[in-house]
Tab-separated table of C-alpha atoms in Angstrom:
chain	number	residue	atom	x	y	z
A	1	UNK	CA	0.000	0.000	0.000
A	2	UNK	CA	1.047	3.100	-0.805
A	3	UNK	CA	2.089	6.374	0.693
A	4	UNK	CA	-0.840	8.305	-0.262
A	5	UNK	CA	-3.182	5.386	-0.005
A	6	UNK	CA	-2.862	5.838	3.817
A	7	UNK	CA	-3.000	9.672	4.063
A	8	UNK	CA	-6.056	9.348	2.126
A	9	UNK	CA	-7.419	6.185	5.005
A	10	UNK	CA	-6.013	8.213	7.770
A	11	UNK	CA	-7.919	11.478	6.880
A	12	UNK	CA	-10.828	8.946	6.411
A	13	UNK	CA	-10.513	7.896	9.897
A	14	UNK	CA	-9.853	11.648	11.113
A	15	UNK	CA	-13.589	12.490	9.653
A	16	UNK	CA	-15.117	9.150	10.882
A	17	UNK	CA	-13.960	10.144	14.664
A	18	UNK	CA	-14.730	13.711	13.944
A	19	UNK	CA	-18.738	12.860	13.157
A	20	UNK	CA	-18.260	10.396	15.705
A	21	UNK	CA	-17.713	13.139	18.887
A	22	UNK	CA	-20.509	15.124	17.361
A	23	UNK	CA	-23.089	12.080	18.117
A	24	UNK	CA	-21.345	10.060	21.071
A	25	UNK	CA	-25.111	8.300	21.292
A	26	UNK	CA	-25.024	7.117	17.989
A	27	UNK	CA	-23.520	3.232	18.278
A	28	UNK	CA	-25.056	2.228	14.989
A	29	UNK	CA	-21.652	3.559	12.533
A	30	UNK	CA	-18.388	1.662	13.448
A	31	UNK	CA	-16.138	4.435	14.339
A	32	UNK	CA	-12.235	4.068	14.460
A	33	UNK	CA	-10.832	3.940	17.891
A	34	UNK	CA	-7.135	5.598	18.795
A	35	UNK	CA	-5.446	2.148	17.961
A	36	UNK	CA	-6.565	3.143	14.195
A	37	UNK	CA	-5.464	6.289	14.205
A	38	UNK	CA	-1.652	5.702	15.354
A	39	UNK	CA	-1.302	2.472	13.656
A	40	UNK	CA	-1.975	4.630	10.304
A	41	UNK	CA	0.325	7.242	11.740
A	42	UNK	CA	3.181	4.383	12.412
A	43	UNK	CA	3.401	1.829	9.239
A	44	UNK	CA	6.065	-0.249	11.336
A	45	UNK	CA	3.228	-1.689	13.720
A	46	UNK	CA	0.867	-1.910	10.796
A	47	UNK	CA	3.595	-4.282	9.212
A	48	UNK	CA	4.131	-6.129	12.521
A	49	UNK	CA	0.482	-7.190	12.890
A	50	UNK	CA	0.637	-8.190	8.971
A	51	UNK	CA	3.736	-10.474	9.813
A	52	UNK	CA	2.292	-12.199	12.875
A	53	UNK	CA	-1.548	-13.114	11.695
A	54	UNK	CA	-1.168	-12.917	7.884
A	55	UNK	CA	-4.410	-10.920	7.797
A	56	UNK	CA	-4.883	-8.027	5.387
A	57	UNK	CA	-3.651	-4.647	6.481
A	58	UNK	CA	-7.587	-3.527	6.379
A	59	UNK	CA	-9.006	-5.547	8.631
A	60	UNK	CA	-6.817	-4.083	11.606
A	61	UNK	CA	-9.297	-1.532	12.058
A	62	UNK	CA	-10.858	-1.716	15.295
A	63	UNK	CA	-14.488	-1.162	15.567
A	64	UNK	CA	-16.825	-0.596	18.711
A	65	UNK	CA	-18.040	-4.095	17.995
A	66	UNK	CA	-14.176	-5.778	18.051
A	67	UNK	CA	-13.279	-7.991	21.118
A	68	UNK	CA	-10.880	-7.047	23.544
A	69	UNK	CA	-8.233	-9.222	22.087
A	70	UNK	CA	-7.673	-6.919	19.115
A	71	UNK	CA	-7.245	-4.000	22.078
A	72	UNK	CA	-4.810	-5.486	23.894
A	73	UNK	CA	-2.538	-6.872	21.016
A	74	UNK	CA	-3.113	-3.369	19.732
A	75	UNK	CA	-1.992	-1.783	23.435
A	76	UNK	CA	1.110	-4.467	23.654
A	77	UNK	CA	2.351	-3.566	20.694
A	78	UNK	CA	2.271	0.318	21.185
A	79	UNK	CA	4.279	-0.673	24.452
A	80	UNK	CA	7.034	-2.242	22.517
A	81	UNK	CA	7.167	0.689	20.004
A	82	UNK	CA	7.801	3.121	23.001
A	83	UNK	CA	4.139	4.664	23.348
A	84	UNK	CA	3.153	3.662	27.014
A	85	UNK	CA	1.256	5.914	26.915
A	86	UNK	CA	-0.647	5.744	24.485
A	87	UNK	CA	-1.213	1.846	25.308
A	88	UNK	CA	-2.581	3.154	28.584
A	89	UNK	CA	-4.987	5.245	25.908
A	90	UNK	CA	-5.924	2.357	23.561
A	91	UNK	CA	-6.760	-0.064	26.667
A	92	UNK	CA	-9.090	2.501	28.237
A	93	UNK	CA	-11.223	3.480	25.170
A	94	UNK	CA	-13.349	1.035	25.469
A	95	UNK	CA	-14.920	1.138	29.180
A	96	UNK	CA	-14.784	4.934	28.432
A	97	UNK	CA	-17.068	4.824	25.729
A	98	UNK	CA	-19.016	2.007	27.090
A	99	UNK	CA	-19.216	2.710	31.146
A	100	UNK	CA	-18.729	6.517	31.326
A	101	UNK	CA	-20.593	8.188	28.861
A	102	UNK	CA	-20.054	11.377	30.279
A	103	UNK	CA	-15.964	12.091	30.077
A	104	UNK	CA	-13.670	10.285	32.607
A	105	UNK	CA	-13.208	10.629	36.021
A	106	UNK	CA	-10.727	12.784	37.628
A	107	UNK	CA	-7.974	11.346	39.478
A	108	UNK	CA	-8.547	10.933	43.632
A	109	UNK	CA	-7.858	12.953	45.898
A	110	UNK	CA	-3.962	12.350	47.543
A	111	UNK	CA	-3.923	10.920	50.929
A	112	UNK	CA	-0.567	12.271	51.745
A	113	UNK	CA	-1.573	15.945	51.044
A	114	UNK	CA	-0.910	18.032	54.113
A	115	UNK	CA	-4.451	19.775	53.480
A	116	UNK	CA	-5.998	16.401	53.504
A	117	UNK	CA	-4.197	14.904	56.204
A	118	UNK	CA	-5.032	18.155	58.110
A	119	UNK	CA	-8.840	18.307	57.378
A	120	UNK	CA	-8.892	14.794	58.793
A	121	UNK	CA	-7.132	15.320	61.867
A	122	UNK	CA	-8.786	18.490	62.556
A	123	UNK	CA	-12.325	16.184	62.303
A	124	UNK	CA	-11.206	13.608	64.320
A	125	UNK	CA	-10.512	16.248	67.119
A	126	UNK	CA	-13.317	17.501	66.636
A	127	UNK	CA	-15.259	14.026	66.943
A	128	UNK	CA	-13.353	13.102	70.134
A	129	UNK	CA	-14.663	16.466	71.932
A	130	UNK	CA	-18.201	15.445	70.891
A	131	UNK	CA	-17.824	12.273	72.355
A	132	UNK	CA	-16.006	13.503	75.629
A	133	UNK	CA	-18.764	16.528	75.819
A	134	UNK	CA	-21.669	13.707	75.005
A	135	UNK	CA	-19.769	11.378	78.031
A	136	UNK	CA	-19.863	14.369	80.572
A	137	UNK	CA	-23.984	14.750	79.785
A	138	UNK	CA	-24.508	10.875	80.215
A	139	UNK	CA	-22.799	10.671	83.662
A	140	UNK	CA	-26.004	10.568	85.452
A	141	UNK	CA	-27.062	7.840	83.291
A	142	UNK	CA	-24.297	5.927	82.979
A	143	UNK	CA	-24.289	5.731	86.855
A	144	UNK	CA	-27.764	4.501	87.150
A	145	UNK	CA	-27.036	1.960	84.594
A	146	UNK	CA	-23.540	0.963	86.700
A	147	UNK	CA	-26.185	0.582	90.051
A	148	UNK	CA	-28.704	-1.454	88.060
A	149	UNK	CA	-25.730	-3.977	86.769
A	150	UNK	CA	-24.352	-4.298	90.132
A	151	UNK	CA	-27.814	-4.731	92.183
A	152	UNK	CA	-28.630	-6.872	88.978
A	153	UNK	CA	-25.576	-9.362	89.670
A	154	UNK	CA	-26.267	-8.960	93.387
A	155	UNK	CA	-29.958	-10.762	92.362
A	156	UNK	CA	-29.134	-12.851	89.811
A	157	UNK	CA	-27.594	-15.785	92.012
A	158	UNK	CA	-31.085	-15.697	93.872
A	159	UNK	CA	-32.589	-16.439	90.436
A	160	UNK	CA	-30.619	-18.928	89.112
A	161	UNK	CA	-31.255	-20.817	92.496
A	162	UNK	CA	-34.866	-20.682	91.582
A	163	UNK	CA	-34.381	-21.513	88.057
A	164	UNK	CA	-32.038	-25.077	89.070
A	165	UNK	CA	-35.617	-25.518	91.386
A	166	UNK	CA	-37.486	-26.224	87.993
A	167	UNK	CA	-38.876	-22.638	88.713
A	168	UNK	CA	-39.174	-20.644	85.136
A	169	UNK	CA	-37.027	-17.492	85.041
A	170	UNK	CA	-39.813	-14.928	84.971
A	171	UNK	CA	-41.298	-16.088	87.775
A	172	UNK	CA	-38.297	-16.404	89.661
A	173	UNK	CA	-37.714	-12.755	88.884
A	174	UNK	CA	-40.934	-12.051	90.389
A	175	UNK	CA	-40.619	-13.455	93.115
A	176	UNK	CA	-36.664	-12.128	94.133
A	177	UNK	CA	-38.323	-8.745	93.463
A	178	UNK	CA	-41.657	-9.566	95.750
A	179	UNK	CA	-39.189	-10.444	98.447
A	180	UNK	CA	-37.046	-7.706	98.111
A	181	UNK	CA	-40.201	-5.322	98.270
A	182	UNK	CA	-41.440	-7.224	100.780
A	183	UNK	CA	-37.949	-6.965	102.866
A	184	UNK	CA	-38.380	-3.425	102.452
A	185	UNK	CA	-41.274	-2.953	103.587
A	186	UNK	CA	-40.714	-4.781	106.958
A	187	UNK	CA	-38.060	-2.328	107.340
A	188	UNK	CA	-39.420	0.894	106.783
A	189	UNK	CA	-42.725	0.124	108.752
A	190	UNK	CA	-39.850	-1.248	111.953
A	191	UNK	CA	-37.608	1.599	111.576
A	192	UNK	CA	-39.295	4.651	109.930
A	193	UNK	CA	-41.487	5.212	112.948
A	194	UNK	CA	-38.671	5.430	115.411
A	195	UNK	CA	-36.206	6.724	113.211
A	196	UNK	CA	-38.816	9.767	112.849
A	197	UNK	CA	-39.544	10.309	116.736
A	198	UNK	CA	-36.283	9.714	117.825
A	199	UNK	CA	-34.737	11.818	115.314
A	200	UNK	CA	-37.141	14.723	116.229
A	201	UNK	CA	-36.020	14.190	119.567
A	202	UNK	CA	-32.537	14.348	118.714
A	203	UNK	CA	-33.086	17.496	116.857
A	204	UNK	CA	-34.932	19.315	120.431
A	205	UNK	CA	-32.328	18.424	122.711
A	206	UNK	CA	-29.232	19.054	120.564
A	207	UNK	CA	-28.679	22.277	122.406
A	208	UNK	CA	-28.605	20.520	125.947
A	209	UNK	CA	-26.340	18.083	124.046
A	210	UNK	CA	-24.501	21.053	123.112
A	211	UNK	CA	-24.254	23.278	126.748
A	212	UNK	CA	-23.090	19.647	128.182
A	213	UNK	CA	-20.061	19.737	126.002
A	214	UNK	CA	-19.239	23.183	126.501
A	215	UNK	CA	-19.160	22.217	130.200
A	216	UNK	CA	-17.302	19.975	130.079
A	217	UNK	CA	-13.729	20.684	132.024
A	218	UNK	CA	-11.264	19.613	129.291
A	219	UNK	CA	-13.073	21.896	126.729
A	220	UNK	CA	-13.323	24.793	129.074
A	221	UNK	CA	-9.515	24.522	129.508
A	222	UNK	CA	-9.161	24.242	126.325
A	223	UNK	CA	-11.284	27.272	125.267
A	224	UNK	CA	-9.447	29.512	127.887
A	225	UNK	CA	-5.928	28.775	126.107
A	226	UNK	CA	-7.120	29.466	122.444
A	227	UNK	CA	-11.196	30.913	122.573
A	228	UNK	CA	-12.179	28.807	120.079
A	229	UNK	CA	-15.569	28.893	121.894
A	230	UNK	CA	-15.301	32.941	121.166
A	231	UNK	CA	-14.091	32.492	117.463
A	232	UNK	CA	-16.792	29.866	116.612
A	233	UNK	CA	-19.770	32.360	117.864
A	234	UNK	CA	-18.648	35.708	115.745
A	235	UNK	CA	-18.142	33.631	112.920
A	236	UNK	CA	-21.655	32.645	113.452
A	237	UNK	CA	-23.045	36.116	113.747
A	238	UNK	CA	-21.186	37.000	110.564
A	239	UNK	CA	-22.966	35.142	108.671
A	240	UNK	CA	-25.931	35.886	110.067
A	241	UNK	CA	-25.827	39.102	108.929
A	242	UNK	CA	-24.543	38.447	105.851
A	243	UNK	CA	-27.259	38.473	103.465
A	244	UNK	CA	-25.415	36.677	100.481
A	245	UNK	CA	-25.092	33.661	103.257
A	246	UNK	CA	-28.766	33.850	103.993
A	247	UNK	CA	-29.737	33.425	100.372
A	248	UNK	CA	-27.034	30.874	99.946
A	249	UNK	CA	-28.737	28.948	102.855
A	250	UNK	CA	-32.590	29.136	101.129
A	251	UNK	CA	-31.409	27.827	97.955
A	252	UNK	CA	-29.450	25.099	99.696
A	253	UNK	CA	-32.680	23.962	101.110
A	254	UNK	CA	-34.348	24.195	97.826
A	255	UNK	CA	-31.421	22.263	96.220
A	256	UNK	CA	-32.228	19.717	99.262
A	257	UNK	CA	-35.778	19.552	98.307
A	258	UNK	CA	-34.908	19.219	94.515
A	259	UNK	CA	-32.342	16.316	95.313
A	260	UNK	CA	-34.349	14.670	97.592
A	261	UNK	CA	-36.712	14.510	94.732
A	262	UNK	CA	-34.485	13.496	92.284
A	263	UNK	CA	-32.952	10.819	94.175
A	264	UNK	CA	-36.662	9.418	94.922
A	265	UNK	CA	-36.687	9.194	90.905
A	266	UNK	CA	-33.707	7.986	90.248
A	267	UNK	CA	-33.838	4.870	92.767
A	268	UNK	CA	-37.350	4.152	91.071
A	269	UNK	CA	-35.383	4.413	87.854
A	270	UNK	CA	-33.211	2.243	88.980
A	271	UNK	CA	-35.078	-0.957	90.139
A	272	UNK	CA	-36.940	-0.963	87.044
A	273	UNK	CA	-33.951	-1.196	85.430
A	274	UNK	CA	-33.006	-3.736	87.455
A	275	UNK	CA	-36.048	-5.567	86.739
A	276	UNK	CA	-35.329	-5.580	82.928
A	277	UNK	CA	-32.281	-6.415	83.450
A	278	UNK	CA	-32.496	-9.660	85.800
A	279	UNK	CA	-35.184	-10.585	83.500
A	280	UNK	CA	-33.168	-10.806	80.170
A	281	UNK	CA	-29.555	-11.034	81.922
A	282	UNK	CA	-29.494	-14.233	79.646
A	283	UNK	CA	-29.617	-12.606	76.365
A	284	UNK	CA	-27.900	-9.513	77.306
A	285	UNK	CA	-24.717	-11.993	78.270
A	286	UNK	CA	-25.109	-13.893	74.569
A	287	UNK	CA	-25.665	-10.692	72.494
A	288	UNK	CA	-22.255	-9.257	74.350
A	289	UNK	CA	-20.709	-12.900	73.821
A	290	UNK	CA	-21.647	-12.649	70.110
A	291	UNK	CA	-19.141	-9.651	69.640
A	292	UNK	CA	-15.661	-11.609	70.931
A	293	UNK	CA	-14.222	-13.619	67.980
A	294	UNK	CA	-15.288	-17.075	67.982
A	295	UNK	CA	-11.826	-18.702	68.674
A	296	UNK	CA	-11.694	-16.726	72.053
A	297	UNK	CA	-15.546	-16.579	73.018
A	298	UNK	CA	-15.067	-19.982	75.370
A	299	UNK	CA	-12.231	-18.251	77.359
A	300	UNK	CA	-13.797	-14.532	77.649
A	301	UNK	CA	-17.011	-16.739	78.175
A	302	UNK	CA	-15.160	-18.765	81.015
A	303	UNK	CA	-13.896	-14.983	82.718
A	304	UNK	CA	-16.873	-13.439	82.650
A	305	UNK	CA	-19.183	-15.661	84.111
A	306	UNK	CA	-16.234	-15.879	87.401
A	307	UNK	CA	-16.177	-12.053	87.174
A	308	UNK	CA	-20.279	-11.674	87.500
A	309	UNK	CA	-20.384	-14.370	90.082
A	310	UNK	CA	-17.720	-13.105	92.116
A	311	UNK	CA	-19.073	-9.433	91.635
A	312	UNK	CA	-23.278	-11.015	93.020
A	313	UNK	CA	-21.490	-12.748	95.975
A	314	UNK	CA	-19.603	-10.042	97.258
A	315	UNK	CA	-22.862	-8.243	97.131
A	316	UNK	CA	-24.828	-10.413	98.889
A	317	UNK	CA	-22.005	-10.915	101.384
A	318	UNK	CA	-21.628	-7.538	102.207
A	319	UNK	CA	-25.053	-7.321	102.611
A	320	UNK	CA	-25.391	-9.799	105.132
A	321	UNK	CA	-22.257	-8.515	107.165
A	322	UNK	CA	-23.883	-4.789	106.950
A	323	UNK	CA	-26.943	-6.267	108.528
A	324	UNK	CA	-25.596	-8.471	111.211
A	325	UNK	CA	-23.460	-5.533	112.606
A	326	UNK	CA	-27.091	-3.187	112.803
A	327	UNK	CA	-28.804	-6.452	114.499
A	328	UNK	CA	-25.995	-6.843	116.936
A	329	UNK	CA	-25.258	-3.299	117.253
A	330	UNK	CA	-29.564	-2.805	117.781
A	331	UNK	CA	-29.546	-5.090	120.558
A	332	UNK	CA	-26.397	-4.113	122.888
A	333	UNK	CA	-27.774	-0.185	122.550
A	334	UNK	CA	-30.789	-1.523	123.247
A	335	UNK	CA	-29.449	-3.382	126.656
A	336	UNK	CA	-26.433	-0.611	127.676
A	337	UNK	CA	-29.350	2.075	127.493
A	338	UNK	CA	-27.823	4.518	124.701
A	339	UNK	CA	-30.806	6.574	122.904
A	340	UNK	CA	-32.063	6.444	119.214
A	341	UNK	CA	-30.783	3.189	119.343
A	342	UNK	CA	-33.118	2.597	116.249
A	343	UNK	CA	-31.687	5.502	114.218
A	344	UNK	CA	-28.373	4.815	115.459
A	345	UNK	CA	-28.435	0.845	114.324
A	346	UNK	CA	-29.770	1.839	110.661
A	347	UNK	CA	-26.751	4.274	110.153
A	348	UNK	CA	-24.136	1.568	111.061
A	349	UNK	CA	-25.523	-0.376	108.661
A	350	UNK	CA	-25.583	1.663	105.972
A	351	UNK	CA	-22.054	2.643	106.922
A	352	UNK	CA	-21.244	-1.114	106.963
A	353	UNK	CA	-21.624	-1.741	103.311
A	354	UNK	CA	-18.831	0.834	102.703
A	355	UNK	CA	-15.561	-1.274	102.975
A	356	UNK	CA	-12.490	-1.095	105.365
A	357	UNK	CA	-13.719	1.958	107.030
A	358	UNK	CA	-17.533	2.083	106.998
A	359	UNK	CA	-17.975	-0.018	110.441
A	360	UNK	CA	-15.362	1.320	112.200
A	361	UNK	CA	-17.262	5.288	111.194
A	362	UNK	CA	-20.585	3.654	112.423
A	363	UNK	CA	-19.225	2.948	115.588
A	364	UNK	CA	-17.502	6.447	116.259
A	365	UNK	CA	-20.916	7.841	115.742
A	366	UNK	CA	-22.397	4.982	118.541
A	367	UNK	CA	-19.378	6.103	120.921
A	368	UNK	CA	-20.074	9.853	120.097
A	369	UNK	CA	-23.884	9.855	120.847
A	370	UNK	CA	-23.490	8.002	124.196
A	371	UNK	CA	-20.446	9.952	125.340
A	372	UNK	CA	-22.936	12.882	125.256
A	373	UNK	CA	-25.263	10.712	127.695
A	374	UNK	CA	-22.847	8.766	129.884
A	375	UNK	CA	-19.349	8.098	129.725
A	376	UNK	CA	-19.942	4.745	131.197
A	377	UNK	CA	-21.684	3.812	128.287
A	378	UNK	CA	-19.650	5.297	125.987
A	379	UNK	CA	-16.699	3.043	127.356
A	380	UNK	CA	-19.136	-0.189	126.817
A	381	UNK	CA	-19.772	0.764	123.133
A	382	UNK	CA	-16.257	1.502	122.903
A	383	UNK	CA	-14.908	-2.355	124.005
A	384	UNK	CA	-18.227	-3.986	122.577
A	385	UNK	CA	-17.026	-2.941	118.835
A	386	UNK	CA	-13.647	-3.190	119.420
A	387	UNK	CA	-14.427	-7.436	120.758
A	388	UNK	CA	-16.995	-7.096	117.973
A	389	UNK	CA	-14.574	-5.626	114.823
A	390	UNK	CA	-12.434	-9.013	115.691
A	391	UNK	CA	-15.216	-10.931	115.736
A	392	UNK	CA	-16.195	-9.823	112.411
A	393	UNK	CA	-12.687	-9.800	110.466
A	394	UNK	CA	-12.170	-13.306	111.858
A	395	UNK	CA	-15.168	-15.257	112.375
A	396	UNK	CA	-18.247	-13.538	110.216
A	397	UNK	CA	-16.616	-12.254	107.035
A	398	UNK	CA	-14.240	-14.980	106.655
A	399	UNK	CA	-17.469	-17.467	106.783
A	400	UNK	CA	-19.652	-14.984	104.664
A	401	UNK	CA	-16.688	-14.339	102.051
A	402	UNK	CA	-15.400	-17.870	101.711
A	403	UNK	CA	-17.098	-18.273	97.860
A	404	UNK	CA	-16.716	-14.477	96.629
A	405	UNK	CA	-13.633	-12.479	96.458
A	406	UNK	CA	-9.970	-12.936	97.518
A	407	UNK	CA	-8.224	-9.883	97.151
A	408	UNK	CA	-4.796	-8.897	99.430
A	409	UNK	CA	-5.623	-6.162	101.953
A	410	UNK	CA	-3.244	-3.630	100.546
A	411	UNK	CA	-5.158	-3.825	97.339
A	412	UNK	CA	-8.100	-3.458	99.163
A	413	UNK	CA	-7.395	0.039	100.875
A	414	UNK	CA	-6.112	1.340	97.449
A	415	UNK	CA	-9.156	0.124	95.298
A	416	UNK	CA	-11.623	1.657	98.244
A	417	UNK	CA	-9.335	4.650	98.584
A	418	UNK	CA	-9.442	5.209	94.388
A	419	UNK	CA	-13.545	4.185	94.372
A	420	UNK	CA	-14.291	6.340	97.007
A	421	UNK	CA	-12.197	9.629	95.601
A	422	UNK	CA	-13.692	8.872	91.863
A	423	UNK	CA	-17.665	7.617	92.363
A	424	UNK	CA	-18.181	8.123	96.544
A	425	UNK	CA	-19.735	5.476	98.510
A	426	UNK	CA	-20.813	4.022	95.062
A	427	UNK	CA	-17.152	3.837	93.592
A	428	UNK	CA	-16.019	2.369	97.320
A	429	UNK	CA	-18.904	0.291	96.626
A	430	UNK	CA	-17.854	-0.971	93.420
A	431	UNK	CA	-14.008	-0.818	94.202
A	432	UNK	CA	-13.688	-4.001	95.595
A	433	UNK	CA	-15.333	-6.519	92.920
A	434	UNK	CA	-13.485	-4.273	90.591
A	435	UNK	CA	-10.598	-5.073	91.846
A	436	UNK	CA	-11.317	-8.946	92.146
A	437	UNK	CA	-12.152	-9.147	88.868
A	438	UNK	CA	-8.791	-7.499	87.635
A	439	UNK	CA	-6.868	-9.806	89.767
A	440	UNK	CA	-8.547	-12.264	88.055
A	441	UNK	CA	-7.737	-11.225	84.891
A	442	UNK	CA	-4.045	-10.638	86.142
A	443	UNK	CA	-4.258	-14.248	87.455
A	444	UNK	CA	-5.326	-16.251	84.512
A	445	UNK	CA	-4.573	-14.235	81.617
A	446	UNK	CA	-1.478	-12.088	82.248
A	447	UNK	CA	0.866	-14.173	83.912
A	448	UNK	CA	0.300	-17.194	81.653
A	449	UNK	CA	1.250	-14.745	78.689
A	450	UNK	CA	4.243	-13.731	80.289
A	451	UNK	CA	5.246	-17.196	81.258
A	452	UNK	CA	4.709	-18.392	77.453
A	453	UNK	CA	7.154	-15.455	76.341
């Protein structure tokens, strides 16, 4: 073929792809593609095709309706003439005109760009003081749900005594939460009424209580070296006539009222969240179990199940300490003759559920109250807790605590200590299971790592 016999087939091909861009609809016409065009441009891989297959130089042309093999020998043989380029070209005309109708897409955006690496950064900051700002908001919530766990896996080995009875687990729910109500009850209809008169009384005669202690020889010496006595009352009219103290007072009671209120809400909120919970503990435990990988689930299956049970019995345990200490401590106020004994016995044993130090604060209080009655007695309180505190370290909790938690003393104090400052009585609450379960976890997962590497 001649010379001019392909400028006249190229210029062909020029006006074919020319009418072709001015209707890129229009799939009826076979147009020429860019392999054409440069294999009429370069004879040499015109020749080289004519070499290899033996096929006429015209039917090279590549057509919309050509397979992809014709492409690609096309695109290889551009690479070995030097045109990478425009092999890159030839092997992307066809899912161009056939997938994007509309042009190509631009190239992505570049990862490593300091603008983009910035943007992102500056969002995820963003995102992680959303999430500590949303955090703050939810304490309140997050603590009731913490309370409803705990008083949940305080329950739950009630239940599942019921349950191994033949009992189903609904109704054993029903009827751990009839007894506690019932419990309850009992309680407030024993103590309430007392609690109320002899905290009234308590109220009246806390300025005889008061005089009494000012008379008393060691503090009159003691106020005629440093009149502290003489301090204490002008600080006290200060701020009586301080009307920003005054106003600070009335909306301390209102914030009383307000928490009192509150409180009553939130404990409602919180034993029917308890209820829930106890009721579907099973399939909260398997939908949480469903989330560790399959090849671990026995093991974190095997932990947990120690950690709740632990966690219920330390619960119940404490409990039952709490309550033998007001029972005992009831009954030898009771005989010694110390007032609100009533009032007195339900403080030390709320006090007892707080660990390490919440008996030994309970029984200050005892010694306090009767030291302002009779010293006599207030020597008897003093030697019945301290026979008693043995008692209980040695004999009771020992007895009590023999199936729940074993955690070193040391770590003990700490945890409390570190509950305590964080949550209050509810983190000293929680400190001590806590702490179990992380020695646990120390126990049987840490040191067996360690001892494989």
């Amino acid at each position: 073929m001649s010379v001019l016999e392909r400028w006249r087939e190229f210029r062909h091909a020029q006006r074919e792809a020319l009418r072709a861009s001015n209707h890129p609809n229009d799939r009826g016409e076979a147009t020429p593609t860019a392999a054409d065009l440069l294999a009429d441009v370069l004879p040499a891989l015109r020749q080289g095709s004519e070499a290899e297959g033996g096929r006429d130089a015209h039917e090279e042309h590549v057509t919309p309706h050509s397979g992809s093999g014709t492409t690609d020998a096309t695109a290889a043989d551009l690479r070995e003439a030097g045109g990478g380029d425009a092999a890159e070209q030839v092997g992307g005309v066809k899912d161009t005109e056939t997938t994007q109708r509309y042009g190509r897409a631009g190239r992505p955006l570049n990862r490593q760009s300091p603008f983009y690496m910035g943007f992102v950064g500056a969002l995820g900051v963003l995102l992680a003081l959303l999430l500590w700002q949303t955090l703050g908001r939810l304490t309140t919530t997050i603590t009731l749900v913490v309370v409803a766990f705990f008083l949940t896996l305080a329950l739950n080995p009630l239940v599942e005594f019921l349950t191994r009875r033949g009992i189903r687990r609904s109704g054993a729910v029903s009827l751990v939460f009839l007894g506690v109500i019932v419990v309850f009850t009992l309680i407030g209809l024993l103590v309430v009424p007392p609690v109320v008169q002899q905290g009234g009384d308590l109220a009246a005669k806390s300025p005889d209580y008061l005089n009494q202690l000012l008379n008393n020889p060691v503090v009159k010496d003691f106020d005629q070296h440093y009149k502290v006595v003489d301090k204490i009352e002008a600080e006290f009219n200060k701020r009586l006539t301080d009307g920003n103290f005054i106003s600070q007072v009335f909306g301390g009671v209102l914030g009383v009222g307000a928490a009192v209120i509150g409180g009553i809400f939130q404990a409602f909120t919180v034993l029917v969240l308890t209820l829930f919970l106890l009721a579907s503990l099973p399939r909260v435990k398997q939908a949480a179990y469903a989330m560790v990988p399959a090849s671990r689930r026995p093991r974190v299956i095997s932990l947990s199940e120690e950690i709740m049970r632990r966690t219920g019995s330390y619960a119940i345990g404490q409990v039952a300490v709490a309550t033998i200490n007001a029972i005992c401590s009831w009954i030898m106020m009771s005989i010694v003759g110390i007032p609100y004994a009533a009032v007195l016995a339900v403080a030390v044993g709320f006090l007892g559920l707080v660990p390490m130090v919440g008996a030994t604060i309970g029984a200050a209080i005892v010694v306090l109250v009767a030291l302002f009655t009779n010293t006599q007695d207030a020597v008897i309180a003093a030697v019945y807790y301290v026979v008693y505190q043995q008692v209980e370290n040695y004999v009771i909790a020992p007895k009590i605590m023999q199936r729940t938690v074993s955690v070193p003393g040391a770590v003990t104090v700490v945890a409390a200590l570190a509950g305590g400052t964080l949550l209050g009585v509810l983190g000293a609450l929680l400190a001590i299971p806590v702490a179990a379960g992380l020695l646990l976890l120390y126990e049987e997962v840490l040191l067996p790592r360690q001892r494989r590497h």
